[in-house]
Amino acid sequence: MSFSLYEAVIPTQIQMLQAAQAWIEKAKESSHSESEIVEARLTDDMLPFAFQIKSLVSHSVGAVEGVRKGVFSPDLEPAATELEKMRLNLGAAENTLRALSKGEVDSFIGNDMLFVFEQRDIRLPFKAEDFLLSFSQPNFFFHATTAYALLRAKGLGIGKADFTGKLRIQRG
């Protein structure tokens, strides 16, 4: 079996982006105010829920765009502060990933790319596949887990099945 970068990254990101949209729908229906959810943090020195959701887009669609360009830098724009806008951003990211071809993503293998964070004078050289698998994918799951944990900490009725979303099971 040959390695497919597309299969290693894209379907699971789509799955998680769908799941996160459902979490936001449940957050919108909760008794908490929108600002209470948007600003939720696990600890004072951690970035809020809004940043966690923004980072799911950044480490999925943004990461693919970075690989295309050969350079990725953190998105320093402010995060959306409305739950519906967050849900729409996740949906747009999902749709963008769905439009990718396996051939294009697999063609990134072996390409050089650079992570640049100028504000911290950080420059990290990667091969595209190593950037996606060892940098963006772990970051994607970190922010997904943190967003989910923030909602659980607020008492939202979500569980493990909500975190994983729709599994890609065999149909038979």
Short mmCIF file of N, CA and C in Angstrom, two decimals, residues 29-105:
data_model
loop_
_atom_site.label_atom_id
_atom_site.label_comp_id
_atom_site.label_asym_id
_atom_site.label_seq_id
_atom_site.Cartn_x
_atom_site.Cartn_y
_atom_site.Cartn_z
N GLU A 29 -27.57 26.78 21.40
CA GLU A 29 -28.83 26.39 22.04
C GLU A 29 -28.73 26.34 23.56
N SER A 30 -27.54 26.52 24.10
CA SER A 30 -27.34 26.39 25.55
C SER A 30 -27.86 27.64 26.28
N SER A 31 -27.87 27.54 27.58
CA SER A 31 -28.32 28.67 28.40
C SER A 31 -27.22 29.71 28.60
N HIS A 32 -26.02 29.44 28.09
CA HIS A 32 -24.92 30.39 28.24
C HIS A 32 -25.02 31.51 27.22
N SER A 33 -24.58 32.68 27.61
CA SER A 33 -24.56 33.79 26.65
C SER A 33 -23.47 33.52 25.61
N GLU A 34 -23.65 34.12 24.46
CA GLU A 34 -22.67 33.95 23.39
C GLU A 34 -21.28 34.40 23.86
N SER A 35 -21.21 35.54 24.52
CA SER A 35 -19.91 36.03 24.96
C SER A 35 -19.28 35.10 26.00
N GLU A 36 -20.09 34.47 26.82
CA GLU A 36 -19.55 33.53 27.81
C GLU A 36 -18.88 32.34 27.12
N ILE A 37 -19.47 31.86 26.04
CA ILE A 37 -18.87 30.75 25.28
C ILE A 37 -17.64 31.25 24.52
N VAL A 38 -17.78 32.33 23.80
CA VAL A 38 -16.70 32.85 22.94
C VAL A 38 -15.45 33.16 23.74
N GLU A 39 -15.62 33.68 24.94
CA GLU A 39 -14.48 34.08 25.77
C GLU A 39 -14.02 32.99 26.74
N ALA A 40 -14.65 31.83 26.73
CA ALA A 40 -14.32 30.76 27.68
C ALA A 40 -12.86 30.34 27.54
N ARG A 41 -12.24 30.11 28.68
CA ARG A 41 -10.84 29.67 28.76
C ARG A 41 -10.73 28.60 29.83
N LEU A 42 -9.78 27.70 29.65
CA LEU A 42 -9.53 26.71 30.70
C LEU A 42 -8.71 27.31 31.83
N THR A 43 -7.88 28.27 31.50
CA THR A 43 -7.06 28.96 32.48
C THR A 43 -6.78 30.36 31.94
N ASP A 44 -6.44 31.28 32.82
CA ASP A 44 -6.29 32.68 32.43
C ASP A 44 -5.25 32.92 31.34
N ASP A 45 -4.20 32.09 31.31
CA ASP A 45 -3.15 32.32 30.32
C ASP A 45 -3.37 31.56 29.01
N MET A 46 -4.57 30.99 28.83
CA MET A 46 -4.89 30.26 27.60
C MET A 46 -5.79 31.12 26.73
N LEU A 47 -5.61 31.00 25.43
CA LEU A 47 -6.46 31.75 24.51
C LEU A 47 -7.89 31.19 24.54
N PRO A 48 -8.89 32.05 24.25
CA PRO A 48 -10.29 31.67 24.42
C PRO A 48 -10.83 30.74 23.32
N PHE A 49 -12.05 30.28 23.56
CA PHE A 49 -12.77 29.41 22.63
C PHE A 49 -12.71 29.94 21.21
N ALA A 50 -12.94 31.22 21.03
CA ALA A 50 -12.93 31.81 19.68
C ALA A 50 -11.61 31.53 18.96
N PHE A 51 -10.50 31.63 19.66
CA PHE A 51 -9.19 31.35 19.07
C PHE A 51 -9.06 29.87 18.72
N GLN A 52 -9.57 29.01 19.58
CA GLN A 52 -9.48 27.57 19.34
C GLN A 52 -10.20 27.21 18.03
N ILE A 53 -11.37 27.78 17.83
CA ILE A 53 -12.14 27.51 16.61
C ILE A 53 -11.42 28.08 15.39
N LYS A 54 -10.93 29.30 15.51
CA LYS A 54 -10.17 29.92 14.40
C LYS A 54 -8.97 29.04 14.03
N SER A 55 -8.35 28.43 15.02
CA SER A 55 -7.16 27.62 14.77
C SER A 55 -7.48 26.32 14.04
N LEU A 56 -8.71 25.83 14.16
CA LEU A 56 -9.10 24.66 13.37
C LEU A 56 -9.06 24.98 11.88
N VAL A 57 -9.49 26.17 11.54
CA VAL A 57 -9.45 26.61 10.14
C VAL A 57 -8.00 26.83 9.72
N SER A 58 -7.24 27.47 10.58
CA SER A 58 -5.84 27.78 10.26
C SER A 58 -5.01 26.52 10.03
N HIS A 59 -5.23 25.50 10.86
CA HIS A 59 -4.41 24.29 10.76
C HIS A 59 -5.01 23.23 9.84
N SER A 60 -6.05 23.59 9.12
CA SER A 60 -6.59 22.71 8.08
C SER A 60 -6.43 23.42 6.73
N VAL A 61 -7.36 24.26 6.38
CA VAL A 61 -7.29 24.99 5.11
C VAL A 61 -6.04 25.87 5.05
N GLY A 62 -5.74 26.57 6.13
CA GLY A 62 -4.56 27.44 6.15
C GLY A 62 -3.28 26.67 5.96
N ALA A 63 -3.20 25.48 6.55
CA ALA A 63 -2.01 24.65 6.40
C ALA A 63 -1.84 24.18 4.96
N VAL A 64 -2.94 23.77 4.33
CA VAL A 64 -2.87 23.34 2.93
C VAL A 64 -2.44 24.51 2.06
N GLU A 65 -3.00 25.67 2.32
CA GLU A 65 -2.61 26.86 1.54
C GLU A 65 -1.14 27.19 1.76
N GLY A 66 -0.66 27.02 2.99
CA GLY A 66 0.75 27.25 3.28
C GLY A 66 1.65 26.29 2.51
N VAL A 67 1.24 25.04 2.43
CA VAL A 67 2.02 24.05 1.67
C VAL A 67 2.02 24.43 0.19
N ARG A 68 0.89 24.87 -0.31
CA ARG A 68 0.82 25.31 -1.72
C ARG A 68 1.81 26.44 -1.99
N LYS A 69 1.86 27.40 -1.07
CA LYS A 69 2.71 28.59 -1.24
C LYS A 69 4.17 28.33 -0.86
N GLY A 70 4.38 27.30 -0.04
CA GLY A 70 5.73 27.01 0.43
C GLY A 70 6.09 27.73 1.71
N VAL A 71 5.11 28.43 2.29
CA VAL A 71 5.35 29.13 3.56
C VAL A 71 4.03 29.23 4.32
N PHE A 72 4.13 29.02 5.62
CA PHE A 72 2.97 29.14 6.50
C PHE A 72 3.37 30.04 7.65
N SER A 73 2.51 31.00 7.95
CA SER A 73 2.68 31.87 9.11
C SER A 73 1.39 31.86 9.91
N PRO A 74 1.47 32.00 11.22
CA PRO A 74 0.25 32.04 12.02
C PRO A 74 -0.68 33.17 11.56
N ASP A 75 -1.97 32.90 11.63
CA ASP A 75 -3.00 33.89 11.31
C ASP A 75 -3.15 34.79 12.52
N LEU A 76 -2.74 36.03 12.39
CA LEU A 76 -2.77 36.97 13.51
C LEU A 76 -4.00 37.87 13.50
N GLU A 77 -4.92 37.62 12.57
CA GLU A 77 -6.16 38.39 12.52
C GLU A 77 -7.03 38.01 13.72
N PRO A 78 -7.86 38.95 14.18
CA PRO A 78 -8.75 38.62 15.29
C PRO A 78 -9.71 37.48 14.93
N ALA A 79 -10.03 36.68 15.91
CA ALA A 79 -10.97 35.57 15.72
C ALA A 79 -12.40 36.12 15.66
N ALA A 80 -13.27 35.39 14.97
CA ALA A 80 -14.69 35.73 14.96
C ALA A 80 -15.21 35.69 16.39
N THR A 81 -16.14 36.58 16.70
CA THR A 81 -16.67 36.63 18.06
C THR A 81 -18.15 36.27 18.11
N GLU A 82 -18.70 35.80 17.00
CA GLU A 82 -20.09 35.34 16.97
C GLU A 82 -20.08 33.84 16.67
N LEU A 83 -20.86 33.09 17.41
CA LEU A 83 -20.89 31.65 17.22
C LEU A 83 -21.31 31.26 15.80
N GLU A 84 -22.29 31.94 15.25
CA GLU A 84 -22.73 31.59 13.90
C GLU A 84 -21.62 31.85 12.88
N LYS A 85 -20.88 32.93 13.04
CA LYS A 85 -19.76 33.21 12.13
C LYS A 85 -18.69 32.12 12.27
N MET A 86 -18.44 31.66 13.48
CA MET A 86 -17.49 30.56 13.69
C MET A 86 -17.96 29.31 12.96
N ARG A 87 -19.25 28.99 13.10
CA ARG A 87 -19.80 27.81 12.44
C ARG A 87 -19.68 27.95 10.93
N LEU A 88 -19.96 29.12 10.41
CA LEU A 88 -19.85 29.35 8.97
C LEU A 88 -18.40 29.22 8.50
N ASN A 89 -17.46 29.72 9.30
CA ASN A 89 -16.03 29.60 8.95
C ASN A 89 -15.60 28.13 8.91
N LEU A 90 -16.08 27.36 9.88
CA LEU A 90 -15.77 25.92 9.88
C LEU A 90 -16.39 25.24 8.66
N GLY A 91 -17.60 25.62 8.33
CA GLY A 91 -18.27 25.05 7.16
C GLY A 91 -17.55 25.39 5.87
N ALA A 92 -17.08 26.63 5.77
CA ALA A 92 -16.33 27.04 4.57
C ALA A 92 -15.02 26.26 4.48
N ALA A 93 -14.37 26.04 5.62
CA ALA A 93 -13.13 25.26 5.62
C ALA A 93 -13.42 23.83 5.19
N GLU A 94 -14.48 23.25 5.71
CA GLU A 94 -14.88 21.89 5.32
C GLU A 94 -15.09 21.82 3.80
N ASN A 95 -15.83 22.78 3.26
CA ASN A 95 -16.11 22.78 1.82
C ASN A 95 -14.84 22.93 0.99
N THR A 96 -13.92 23.76 1.47
CA THR A 96 -12.65 23.94 0.77
C THR A 96 -11.86 22.63 0.75
N LEU A 97 -11.82 21.94 1.88
CA LEU A 97 -11.12 20.66 1.94
C LEU A 97 -11.79 19.63 1.04
N ARG A 98 -13.11 19.62 1.01
CA ARG A 98 -13.83 18.68 0.15
C ARG A 98 -13.51 18.90 -1.34
N ALA A 99 -13.18 20.13 -1.69
CA ALA A 99 -12.88 20.45 -3.10
C ALA A 99 -11.47 20.05 -3.51
N LEU A 100 -10.62 19.71 -2.56
CA LEU A 100 -9.25 19.32 -2.88
C LEU A 100 -9.25 17.96 -3.58
N SER A 101 -8.34 17.81 -4.49
CA SER A 101 -8.19 16.49 -5.11
C SER A 101 -7.09 15.72 -4.38
N LYS A 102 -7.26 14.42 -4.36
CA LYS A 102 -6.24 13.55 -3.77
C LYS A 102 -4.91 13.76 -4.49
N GLY A 103 -4.97 13.88 -5.81
CA GLY A 103 -3.75 14.07 -6.59
C GLY A 103 -2.99 15.32 -6.22
N GLU A 104 -3.72 16.42 -6.01
CA GLU A 104 -3.03 17.66 -5.64
C GLU A 104 -2.35 17.52 -4.29
N VAL A 105 -3.07 17.03 -3.29
CA VAL A 105 -2.48 16.92 -1.95
C VAL A 105 -1.32 15.94 -1.96
#
